[in-house]
PDB file of C-alpha atoms in Angstrom:
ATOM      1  CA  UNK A   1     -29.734 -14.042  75.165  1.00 85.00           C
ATOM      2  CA  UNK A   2     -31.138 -10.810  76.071  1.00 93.00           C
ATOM      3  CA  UNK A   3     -30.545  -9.071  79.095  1.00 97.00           C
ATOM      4  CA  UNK A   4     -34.799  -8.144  79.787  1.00 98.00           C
ATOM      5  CA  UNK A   5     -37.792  -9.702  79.593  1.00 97.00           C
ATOM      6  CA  UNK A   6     -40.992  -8.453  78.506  1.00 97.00           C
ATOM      7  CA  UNK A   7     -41.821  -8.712  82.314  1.00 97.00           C
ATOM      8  CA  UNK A   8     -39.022  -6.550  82.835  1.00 97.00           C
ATOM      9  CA  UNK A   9     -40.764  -3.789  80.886  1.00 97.00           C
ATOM     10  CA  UNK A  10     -44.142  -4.267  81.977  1.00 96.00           C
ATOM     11  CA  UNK A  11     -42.545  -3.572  85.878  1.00 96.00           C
ATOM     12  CA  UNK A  12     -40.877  -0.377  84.666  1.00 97.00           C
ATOM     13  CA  UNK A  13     -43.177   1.043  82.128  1.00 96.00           C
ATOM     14  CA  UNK A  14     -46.819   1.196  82.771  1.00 93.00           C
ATOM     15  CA  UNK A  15     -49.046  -1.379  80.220  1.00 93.00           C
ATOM     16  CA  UNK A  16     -50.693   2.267  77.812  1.00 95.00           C
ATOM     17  CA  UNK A  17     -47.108   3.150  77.084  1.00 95.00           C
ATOM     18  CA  UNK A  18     -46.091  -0.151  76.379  1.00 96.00           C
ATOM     19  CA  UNK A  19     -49.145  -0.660  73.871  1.00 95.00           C
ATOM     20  CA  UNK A  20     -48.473   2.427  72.174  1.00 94.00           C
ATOM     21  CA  UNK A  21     -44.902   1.551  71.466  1.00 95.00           C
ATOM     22  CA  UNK A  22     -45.399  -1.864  70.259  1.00 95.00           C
ATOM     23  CA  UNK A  23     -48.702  -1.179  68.530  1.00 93.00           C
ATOM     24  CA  UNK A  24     -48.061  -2.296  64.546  1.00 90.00           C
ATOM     25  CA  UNK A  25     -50.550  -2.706  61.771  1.00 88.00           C
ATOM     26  CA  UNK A  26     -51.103  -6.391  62.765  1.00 87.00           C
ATOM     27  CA  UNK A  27     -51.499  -6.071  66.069  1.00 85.00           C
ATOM     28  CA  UNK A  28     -54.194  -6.809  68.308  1.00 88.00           C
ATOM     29  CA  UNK A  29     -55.790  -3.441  69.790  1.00 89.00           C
ATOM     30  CA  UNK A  30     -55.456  -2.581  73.374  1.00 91.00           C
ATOM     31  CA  UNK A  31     -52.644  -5.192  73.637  1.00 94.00           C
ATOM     32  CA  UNK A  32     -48.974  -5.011  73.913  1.00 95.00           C
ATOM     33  CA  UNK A  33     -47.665  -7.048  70.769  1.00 95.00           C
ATOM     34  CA  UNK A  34     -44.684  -9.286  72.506  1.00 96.00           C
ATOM     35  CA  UNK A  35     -43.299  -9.925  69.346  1.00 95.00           C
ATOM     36  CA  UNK A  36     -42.503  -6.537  68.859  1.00 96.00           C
ATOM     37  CA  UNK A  37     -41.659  -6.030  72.440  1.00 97.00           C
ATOM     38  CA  UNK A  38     -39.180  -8.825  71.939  1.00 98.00           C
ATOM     39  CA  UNK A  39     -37.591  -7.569  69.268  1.00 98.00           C
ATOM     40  CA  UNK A  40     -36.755  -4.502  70.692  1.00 98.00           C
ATOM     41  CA  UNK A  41     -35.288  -6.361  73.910  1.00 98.00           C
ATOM     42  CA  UNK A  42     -33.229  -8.424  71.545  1.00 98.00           C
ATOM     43  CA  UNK A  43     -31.972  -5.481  69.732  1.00 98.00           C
ATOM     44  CA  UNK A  44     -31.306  -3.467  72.612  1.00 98.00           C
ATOM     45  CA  UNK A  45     -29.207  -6.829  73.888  1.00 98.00           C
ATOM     46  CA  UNK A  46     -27.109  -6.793  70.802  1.00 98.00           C
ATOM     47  CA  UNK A  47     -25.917  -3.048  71.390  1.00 98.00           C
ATOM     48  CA  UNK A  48     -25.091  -3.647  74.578  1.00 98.00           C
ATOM     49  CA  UNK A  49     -23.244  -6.843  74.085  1.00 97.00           C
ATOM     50  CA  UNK A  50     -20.467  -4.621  71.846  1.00 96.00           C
ATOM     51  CA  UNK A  51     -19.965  -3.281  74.902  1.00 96.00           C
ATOM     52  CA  UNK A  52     -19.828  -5.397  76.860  1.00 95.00           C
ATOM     53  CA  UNK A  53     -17.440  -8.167  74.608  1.00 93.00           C
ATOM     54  CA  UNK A  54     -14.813  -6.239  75.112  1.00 88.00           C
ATOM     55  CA  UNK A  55     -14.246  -6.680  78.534  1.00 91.00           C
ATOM     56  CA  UNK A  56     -16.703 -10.083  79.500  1.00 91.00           C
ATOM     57  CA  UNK A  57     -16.710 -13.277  77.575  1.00 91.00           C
ATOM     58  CA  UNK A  58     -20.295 -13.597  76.563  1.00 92.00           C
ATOM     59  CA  UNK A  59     -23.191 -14.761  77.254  1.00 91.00           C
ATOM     60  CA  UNK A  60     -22.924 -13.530  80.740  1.00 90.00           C
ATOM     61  CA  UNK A  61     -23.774 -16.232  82.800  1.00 88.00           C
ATOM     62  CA  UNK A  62     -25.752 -14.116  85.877  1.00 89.00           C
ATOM     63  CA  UNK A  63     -27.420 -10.694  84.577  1.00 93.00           C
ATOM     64  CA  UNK A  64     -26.945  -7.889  87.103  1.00 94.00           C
ATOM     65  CA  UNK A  65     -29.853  -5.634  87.692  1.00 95.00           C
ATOM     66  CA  UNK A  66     -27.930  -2.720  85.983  1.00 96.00           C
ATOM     67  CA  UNK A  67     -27.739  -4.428  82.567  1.00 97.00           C
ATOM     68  CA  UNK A  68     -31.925  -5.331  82.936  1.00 98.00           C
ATOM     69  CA  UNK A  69     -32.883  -1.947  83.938  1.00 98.00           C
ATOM     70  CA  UNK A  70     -30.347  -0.561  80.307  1.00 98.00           C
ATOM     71  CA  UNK A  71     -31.416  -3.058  78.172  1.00 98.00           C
ATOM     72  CA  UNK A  72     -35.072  -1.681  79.292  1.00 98.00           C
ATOM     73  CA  UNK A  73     -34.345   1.795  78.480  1.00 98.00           C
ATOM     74  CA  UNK A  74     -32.718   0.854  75.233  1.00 98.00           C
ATOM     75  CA  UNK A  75     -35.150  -1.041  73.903  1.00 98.00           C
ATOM     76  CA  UNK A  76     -37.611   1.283  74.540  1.00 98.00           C
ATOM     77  CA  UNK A  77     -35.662   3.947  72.941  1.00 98.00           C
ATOM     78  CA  UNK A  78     -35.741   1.672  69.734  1.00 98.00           C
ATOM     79  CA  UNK A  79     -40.002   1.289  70.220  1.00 97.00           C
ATOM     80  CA  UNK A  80     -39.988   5.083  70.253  1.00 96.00           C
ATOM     81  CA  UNK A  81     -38.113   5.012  66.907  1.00 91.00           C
ATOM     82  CA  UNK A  82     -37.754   8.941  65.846  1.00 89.00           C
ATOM     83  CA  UNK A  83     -39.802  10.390  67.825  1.00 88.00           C
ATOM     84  CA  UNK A  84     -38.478   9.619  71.267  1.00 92.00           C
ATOM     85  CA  UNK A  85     -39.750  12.524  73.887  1.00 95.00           C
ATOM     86  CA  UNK A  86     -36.240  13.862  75.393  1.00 97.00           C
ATOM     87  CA  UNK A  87     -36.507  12.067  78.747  1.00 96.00           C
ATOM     88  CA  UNK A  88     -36.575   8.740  76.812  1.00 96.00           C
ATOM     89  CA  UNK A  89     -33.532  10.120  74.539  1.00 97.00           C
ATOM     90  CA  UNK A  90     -31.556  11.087  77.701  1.00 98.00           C
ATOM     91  CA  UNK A  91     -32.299   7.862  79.347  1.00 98.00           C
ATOM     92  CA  UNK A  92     -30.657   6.027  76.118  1.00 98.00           C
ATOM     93  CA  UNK A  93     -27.573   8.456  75.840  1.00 98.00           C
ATOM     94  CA  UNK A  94     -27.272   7.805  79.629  1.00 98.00           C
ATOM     95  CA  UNK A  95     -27.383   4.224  79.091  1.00 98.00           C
ATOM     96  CA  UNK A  96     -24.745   4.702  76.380  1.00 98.00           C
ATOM     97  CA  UNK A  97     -22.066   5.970  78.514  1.00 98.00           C
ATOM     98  CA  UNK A  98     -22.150   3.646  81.260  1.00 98.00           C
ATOM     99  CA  UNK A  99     -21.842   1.094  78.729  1.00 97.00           C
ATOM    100  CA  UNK A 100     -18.845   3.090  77.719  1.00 97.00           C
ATOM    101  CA  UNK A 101     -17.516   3.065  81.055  1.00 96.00           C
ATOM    102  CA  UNK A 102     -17.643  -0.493  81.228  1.00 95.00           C
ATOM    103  CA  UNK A 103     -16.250  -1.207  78.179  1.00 94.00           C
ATOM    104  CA  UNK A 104     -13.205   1.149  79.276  1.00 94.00           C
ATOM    105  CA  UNK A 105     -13.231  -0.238  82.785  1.00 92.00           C
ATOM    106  CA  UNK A 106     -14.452   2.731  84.564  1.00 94.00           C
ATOM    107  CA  UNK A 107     -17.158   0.709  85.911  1.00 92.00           C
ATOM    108  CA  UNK A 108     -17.615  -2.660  87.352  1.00 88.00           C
ATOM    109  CA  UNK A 109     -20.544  -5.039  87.179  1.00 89.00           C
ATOM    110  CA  UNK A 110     -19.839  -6.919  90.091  1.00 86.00           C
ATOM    111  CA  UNK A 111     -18.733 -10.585  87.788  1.00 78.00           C
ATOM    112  CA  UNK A 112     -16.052 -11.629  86.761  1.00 67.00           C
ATOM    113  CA  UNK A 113     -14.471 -11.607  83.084  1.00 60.00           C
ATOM    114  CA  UNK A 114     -15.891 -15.041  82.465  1.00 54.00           C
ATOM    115  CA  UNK A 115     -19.734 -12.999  83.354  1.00 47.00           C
ATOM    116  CA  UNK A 116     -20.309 -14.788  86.771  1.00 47.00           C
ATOM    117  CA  UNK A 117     -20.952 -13.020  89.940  1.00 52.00           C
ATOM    118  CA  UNK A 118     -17.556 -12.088  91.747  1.00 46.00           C
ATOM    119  CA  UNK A 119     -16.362 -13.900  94.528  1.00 50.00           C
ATOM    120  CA  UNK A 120     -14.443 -11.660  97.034  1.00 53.00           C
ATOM    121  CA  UNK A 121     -12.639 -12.479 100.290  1.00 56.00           C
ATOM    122  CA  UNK A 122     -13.320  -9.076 101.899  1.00 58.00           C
ATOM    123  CA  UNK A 123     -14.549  -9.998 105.360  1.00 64.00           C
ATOM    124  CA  UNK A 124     -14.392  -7.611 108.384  1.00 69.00           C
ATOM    125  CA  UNK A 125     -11.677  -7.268 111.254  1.00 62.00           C
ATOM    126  CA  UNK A 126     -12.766  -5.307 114.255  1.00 69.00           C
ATOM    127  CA  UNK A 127     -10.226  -4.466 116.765  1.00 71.00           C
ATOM    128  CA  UNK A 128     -10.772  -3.007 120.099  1.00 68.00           C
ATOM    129  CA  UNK A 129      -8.076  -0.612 122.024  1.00 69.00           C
ATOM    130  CA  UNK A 130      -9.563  -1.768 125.479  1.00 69.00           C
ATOM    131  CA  UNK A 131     -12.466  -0.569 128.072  1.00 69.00           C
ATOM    132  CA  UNK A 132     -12.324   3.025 128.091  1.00 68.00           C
ATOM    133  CA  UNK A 133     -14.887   3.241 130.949  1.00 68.00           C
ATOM    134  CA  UNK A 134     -13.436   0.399 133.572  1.00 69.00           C
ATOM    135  CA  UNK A 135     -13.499   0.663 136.952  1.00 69.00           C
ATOM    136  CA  UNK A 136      -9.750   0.794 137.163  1.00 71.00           C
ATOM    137  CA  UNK A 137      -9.316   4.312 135.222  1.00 70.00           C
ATOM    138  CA  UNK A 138     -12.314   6.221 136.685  1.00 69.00           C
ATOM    139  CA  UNK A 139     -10.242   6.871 139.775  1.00 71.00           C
ATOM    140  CA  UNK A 140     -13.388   6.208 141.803  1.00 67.00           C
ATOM    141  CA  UNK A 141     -16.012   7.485 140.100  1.00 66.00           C
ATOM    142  CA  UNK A 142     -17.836   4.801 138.795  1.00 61.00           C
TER     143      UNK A 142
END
């Protein structure tokens, strides 16, 4: 299971950068290769998931749109191979340590350990001291 789709990328990362990055030997010019693309999402899925099995059972049954968004900036890390321009390479390394601080609990998902969404009982209580403005306590004015 990977945590993106090839849609994924094509919504962050416009369709020329994509191309260039997944452009191989074999591949049709002018078009993003999805096996390649793929790949790279699947990779990128694999490093996160030793993150992540330490503190979810996986597969994660609902994806939160943190883990698409990572998995998107790793795997395009990966396309860039060695020469990754430093905003890609700080986008990975920041990708890295929120993984990090999930795996050491630092940060939560919003799901449970079993991967689905958390259910919470949180619900608001509003109480009110009284009328501060009543006719009784203006002592005539109003």
């Amino acid at each position: 299971m990977t945590y993106a789709t090839a849609d994924d990328m094509k919504t962050r990362f416009n369709d020329q950068d994509l191309i260039l990055l997944t452009e191989r030997e074999n591949s049709a010019p002018g078009e993003v290769d999805l096996t390649v693309l793929m790949q790279s999402l699947a990779d990128a899925s694999a490093e996160m998931n030793a993150y992540l099995a330490g503190r979810y059972q996986l597969p994660l049954s609902t994806v939160p749109q943190a883990l698409t968004r990572i998995c998107c900036d790793i795997a395009r890390y990966f396309l860039s191979g060695d020469g990754a321009p430093e905003h890609i390479q700080q986008r990975y390394q920041d990708a890295i340590k929120f993984l990090q601080s999930v795996n050491q609990g630092k940060v939560s998902l919003g799901i449970d350990q079993t991967g689905n969404k958390a259910e919470t009982n949180d619900t608001a209580h509003i109480e009110s001291a009284g009328s501060v403005f009543a006719r009784e306590k203006s002592k005539g004015y109003i």
